[in-house]
mmCIF file of C-alpha atoms in Angstrom:
data_model
loop_
_atom_site.group_PDB
_atom_site.id
_atom_site.type_symbol
_atom_site.label_atom_id
_atom_site.label_comp_id
_atom_site.label_asym_id
_atom_site.label_seq_id
_atom_site.Cartn_x
_atom_site.Cartn_y
_atom_site.Cartn_z
ATOM 1 C CA UNK O 1 -26.828 -19.735 -4.804
ATOM 2 C CA UNK O 2 -27.269 -21.041 -8.318
ATOM 3 C CA UNK O 3 -27.684 -24.821 -8.505
ATOM 4 C CA UNK O 4 -25.125 -24.978 -11.342
ATOM 5 C CA UNK O 5 -22.350 -23.458 -9.191
ATOM 6 C CA UNK O 6 -19.644 -25.974 -8.302
ATOM 7 C CA UNK O 7 -19.024 -26.742 -4.647
ATOM 8 C CA UNK O 8 -16.326 -24.513 -3.209
ATOM 9 C CA UNK O 9 -17.006 -21.540 -5.479
ATOM 10 C CA UNK O 10 -17.990 -19.424 -2.466
ATOM 11 C CA UNK O 11 -14.689 -20.228 -0.786
ATOM 12 C CA UNK O 12 -12.825 -19.329 -3.969
ATOM 13 C CA UNK O 13 -14.711 -16.041 -4.219
ATOM 14 C CA UNK O 14 -13.855 -15.205 -0.591
ATOM 15 C CA UNK O 15 -10.204 -16.140 -1.213
ATOM 16 C CA UNK O 16 -9.976 -13.949 -4.337
ATOM 17 C CA UNK O 17 -11.671 -11.069 -2.527
ATOM 18 C CA UNK O 18 -9.261 -11.418 0.400
ATOM 19 C CA UNK O 19 -6.278 -11.337 -1.974
ATOM 20 C CA UNK O 20 -7.715 -8.230 -3.630
ATOM 21 C CA UNK O 21 -8.205 -6.470 -0.295
ATOM 22 C CA UNK O 22 -4.698 -7.447 0.843
ATOM 23 C CA UNK O 23 -3.253 -6.131 -2.428
ATOM 24 C CA UNK O 24 -5.115 -2.859 -2.037
ATOM 25 C CA UNK O 25 -3.881 -2.514 1.548
ATOM 26 C CA UNK O 26 -0.288 -3.183 0.414
ATOM 27 C CA UNK O 27 -0.594 -0.563 -2.323
ATOM 28 C CA UNK O 28 -1.909 2.016 0.154
ATOM 29 C CA UNK O 29 0.891 1.233 2.594
ATOM 30 C CA UNK O 30 3.502 1.510 -0.167
ATOM 31 C CA UNK O 31 2.135 4.892 -1.299
ATOM 32 C CA UNK O 32 2.119 6.187 2.282
ATOM 33 C CA UNK O 33 5.685 4.933 2.848
ATOM 34 C CA UNK O 34 6.858 6.572 -0.392
ATOM 35 C CA UNK O 35 5.244 9.857 0.649
ATOM 36 C CA UNK O 36 6.919 9.641 4.069
ATOM 37 C CA UNK O 37 10.327 8.888 2.501
ATOM 38 C CA UNK O 38 9.932 11.876 0.187
ATOM 39 C CA UNK O 39 9.041 14.115 3.129
ATOM 40 C CA UNK O 40 12.095 12.935 5.124
ATOM 41 C CA UNK O 41 14.349 13.429 2.094
ATOM 42 C CA UNK O 42 13.104 17.007 1.678
ATOM 43 C CA UNK O 43 13.725 17.706 5.390
ATOM 44 C CA UNK O 44 17.279 16.344 5.172
ATOM 45 C CA UNK O 45 17.946 18.358 2.044
ATOM 46 C CA UNK O 46 16.701 21.516 3.759
ATOM 47 C CA UNK O 47 18.818 20.814 6.859
ATOM 48 C CA UNK O 48 21.943 20.132 4.765
ATOM 49 C CA UNK O 49 21.652 23.394 2.820
ATOM 50 C CA UNK O 50 22.886 25.266 5.878
ATOM 51 C CA UNK O 51 26.097 23.220 5.999
ATOM 52 C CA UNK O 52 27.169 23.822 2.411
#
């Protein structure tokens, strides 16, 4: 560790990294959920075509 680094900079780095990882995980979950919703919507549309 550089002697010029202020105390607590490691904790800040860990905190920022954790926020970044959490944000990435949220984005992945949102994309997966959107894909699932789209798939369900297509299934419902296909099922409803027979009733028209």
